[in-house]
XYZ file of C-alpha atoms in Angstrom:
162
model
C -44.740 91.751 8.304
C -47.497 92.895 10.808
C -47.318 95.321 14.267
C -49.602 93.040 16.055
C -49.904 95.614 18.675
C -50.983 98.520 16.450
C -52.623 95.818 13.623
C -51.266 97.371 10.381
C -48.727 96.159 8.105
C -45.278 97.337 8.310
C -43.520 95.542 5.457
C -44.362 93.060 2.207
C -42.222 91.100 0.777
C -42.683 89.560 -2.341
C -41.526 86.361 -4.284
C -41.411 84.059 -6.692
C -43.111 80.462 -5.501
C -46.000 79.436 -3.364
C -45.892 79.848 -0.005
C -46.278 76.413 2.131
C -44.852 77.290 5.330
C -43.103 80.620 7.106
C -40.990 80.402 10.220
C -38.487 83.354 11.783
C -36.163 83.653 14.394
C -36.270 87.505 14.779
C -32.994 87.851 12.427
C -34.195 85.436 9.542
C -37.247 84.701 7.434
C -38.095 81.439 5.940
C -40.754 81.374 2.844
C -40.761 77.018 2.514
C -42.489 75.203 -0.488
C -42.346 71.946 -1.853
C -40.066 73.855 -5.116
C -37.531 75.789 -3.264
C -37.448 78.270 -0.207
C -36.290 81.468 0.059
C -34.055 83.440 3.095
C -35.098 86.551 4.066
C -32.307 88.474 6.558
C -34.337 90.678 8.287
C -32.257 93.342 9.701
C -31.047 94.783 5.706
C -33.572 92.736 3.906
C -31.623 90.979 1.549
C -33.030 87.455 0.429
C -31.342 84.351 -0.961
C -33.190 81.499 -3.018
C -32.607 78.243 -1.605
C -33.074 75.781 -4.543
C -32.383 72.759 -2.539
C -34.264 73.054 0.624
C -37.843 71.825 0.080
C -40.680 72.013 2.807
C -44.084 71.541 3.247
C -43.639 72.653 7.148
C -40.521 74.676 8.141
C -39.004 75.888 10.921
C -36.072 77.770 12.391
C -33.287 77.054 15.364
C -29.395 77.860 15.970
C -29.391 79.393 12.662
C -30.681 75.824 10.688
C -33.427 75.255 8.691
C -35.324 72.389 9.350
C -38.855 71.509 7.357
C -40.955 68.082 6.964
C -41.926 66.818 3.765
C -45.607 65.044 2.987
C -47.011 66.455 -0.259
C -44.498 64.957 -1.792
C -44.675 61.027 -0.163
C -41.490 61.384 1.417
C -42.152 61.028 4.810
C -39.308 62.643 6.114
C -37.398 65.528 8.085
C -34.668 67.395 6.607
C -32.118 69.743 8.219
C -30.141 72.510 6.434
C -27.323 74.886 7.153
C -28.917 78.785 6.685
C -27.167 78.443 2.924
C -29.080 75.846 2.211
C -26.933 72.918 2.249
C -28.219 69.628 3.339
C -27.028 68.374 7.057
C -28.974 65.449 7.256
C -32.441 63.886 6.476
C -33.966 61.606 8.413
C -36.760 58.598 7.214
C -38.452 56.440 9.757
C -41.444 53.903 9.263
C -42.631 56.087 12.684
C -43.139 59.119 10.499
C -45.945 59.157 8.327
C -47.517 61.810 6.297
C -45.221 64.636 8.984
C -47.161 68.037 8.958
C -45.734 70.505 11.369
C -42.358 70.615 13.466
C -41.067 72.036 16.556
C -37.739 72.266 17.859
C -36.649 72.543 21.884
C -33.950 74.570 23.841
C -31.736 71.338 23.419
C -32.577 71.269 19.260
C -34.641 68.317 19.440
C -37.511 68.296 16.904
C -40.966 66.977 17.492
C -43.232 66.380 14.430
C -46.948 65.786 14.392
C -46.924 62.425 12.561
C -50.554 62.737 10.991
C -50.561 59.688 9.650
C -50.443 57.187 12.141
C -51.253 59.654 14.925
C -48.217 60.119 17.063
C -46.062 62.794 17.966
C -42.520 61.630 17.259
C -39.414 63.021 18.786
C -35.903 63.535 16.380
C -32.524 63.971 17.745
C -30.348 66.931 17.048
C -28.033 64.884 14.950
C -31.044 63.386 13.019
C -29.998 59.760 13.886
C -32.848 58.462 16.234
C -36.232 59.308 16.886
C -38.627 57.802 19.366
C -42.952 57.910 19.743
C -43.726 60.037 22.680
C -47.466 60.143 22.149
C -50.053 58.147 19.924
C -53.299 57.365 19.233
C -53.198 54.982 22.352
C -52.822 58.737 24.262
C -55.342 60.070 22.555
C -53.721 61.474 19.854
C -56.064 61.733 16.603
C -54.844 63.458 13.400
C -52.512 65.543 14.805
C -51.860 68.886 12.594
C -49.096 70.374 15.220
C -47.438 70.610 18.064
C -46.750 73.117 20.174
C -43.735 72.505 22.701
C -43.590 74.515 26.043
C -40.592 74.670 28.098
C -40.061 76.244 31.668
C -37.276 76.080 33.528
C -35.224 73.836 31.266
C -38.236 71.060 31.611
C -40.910 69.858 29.971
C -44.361 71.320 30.998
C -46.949 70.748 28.834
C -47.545 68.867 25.737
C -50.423 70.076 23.220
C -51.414 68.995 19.944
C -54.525 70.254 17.810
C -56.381 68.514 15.554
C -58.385 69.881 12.880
């Protein structure tokens, strides 16, 4: 961990499998890869392997883990509890080759869908999902998306490209 402010390290942490994706919520750490993920609980340190939950991209929200899968061909988005246990996964023909994933205040989860350049939108449950952007928006390779929220609204929608 790093003290942006004062740019030093204040803590390493060190494990087992290669690192594909980190996310936090302030209380837990995620270390994602396409073998297994680990849980790091930040306040006494103490980490779990999580054999089951696989993720190229990963991220964190109401104490869920929730990571995308595209190494791996699956072109999907998975949702676990914190112990690792599955909640749901969701497939779509709108999500191809997913990279990263954001969530909202209201748990939805948006995923840059790299391969046919859209930026699809899950529901909480993991039952629907709908295109919000594409390449007809200009949308071109997206690598991420970055979701900002103000006021309980949406204000701006950004995606890079690399």
């Amino acid at each position: 961990m790093v003290d942006i402010e004062k740019n030093e390290i204040i803590k390493t942490i060190d494990f087992s499998h290669v690192c594909d994706a980190i996310a936090s919520d302030d209380q837990m750490l995620v270390i994602s890869s396409t073998e297994k993920s680990m849980l790091v609980i930040l306040n006494d340190e103490s980490h779990t392997i999580l054999e089951g939950v696989v993720a190229d991209r990963v991220a964190l929200f109401n104490e869920n883990i929730y990571g995308t899968l595209y190494k791996l061909k699956a072109k999907q988005v998975n949702c676990y509890t914190s112990t690792g246990e599955p909640l749901w996964t969701f497939q779509h023909k709108d999500i191809v080759s997913p990279r990263e994933l954001a969530l909202d205040m209201k748990g939805f989860v948006y995923i840059a869908s790299r391969g046919n350049n859209s930026i699809v939108v899950v529901s909480p449950d993991g039952k629907t999902c709908k295109t919000i952007l594409s390449d007809y928006d200009g949308i071109k390779h997206p690598y991420g998306y970055r979701h900002q929220q103000r006021n309980w609204s949406y204000d701006s929608v950004n995606s890079y490209m690399w």
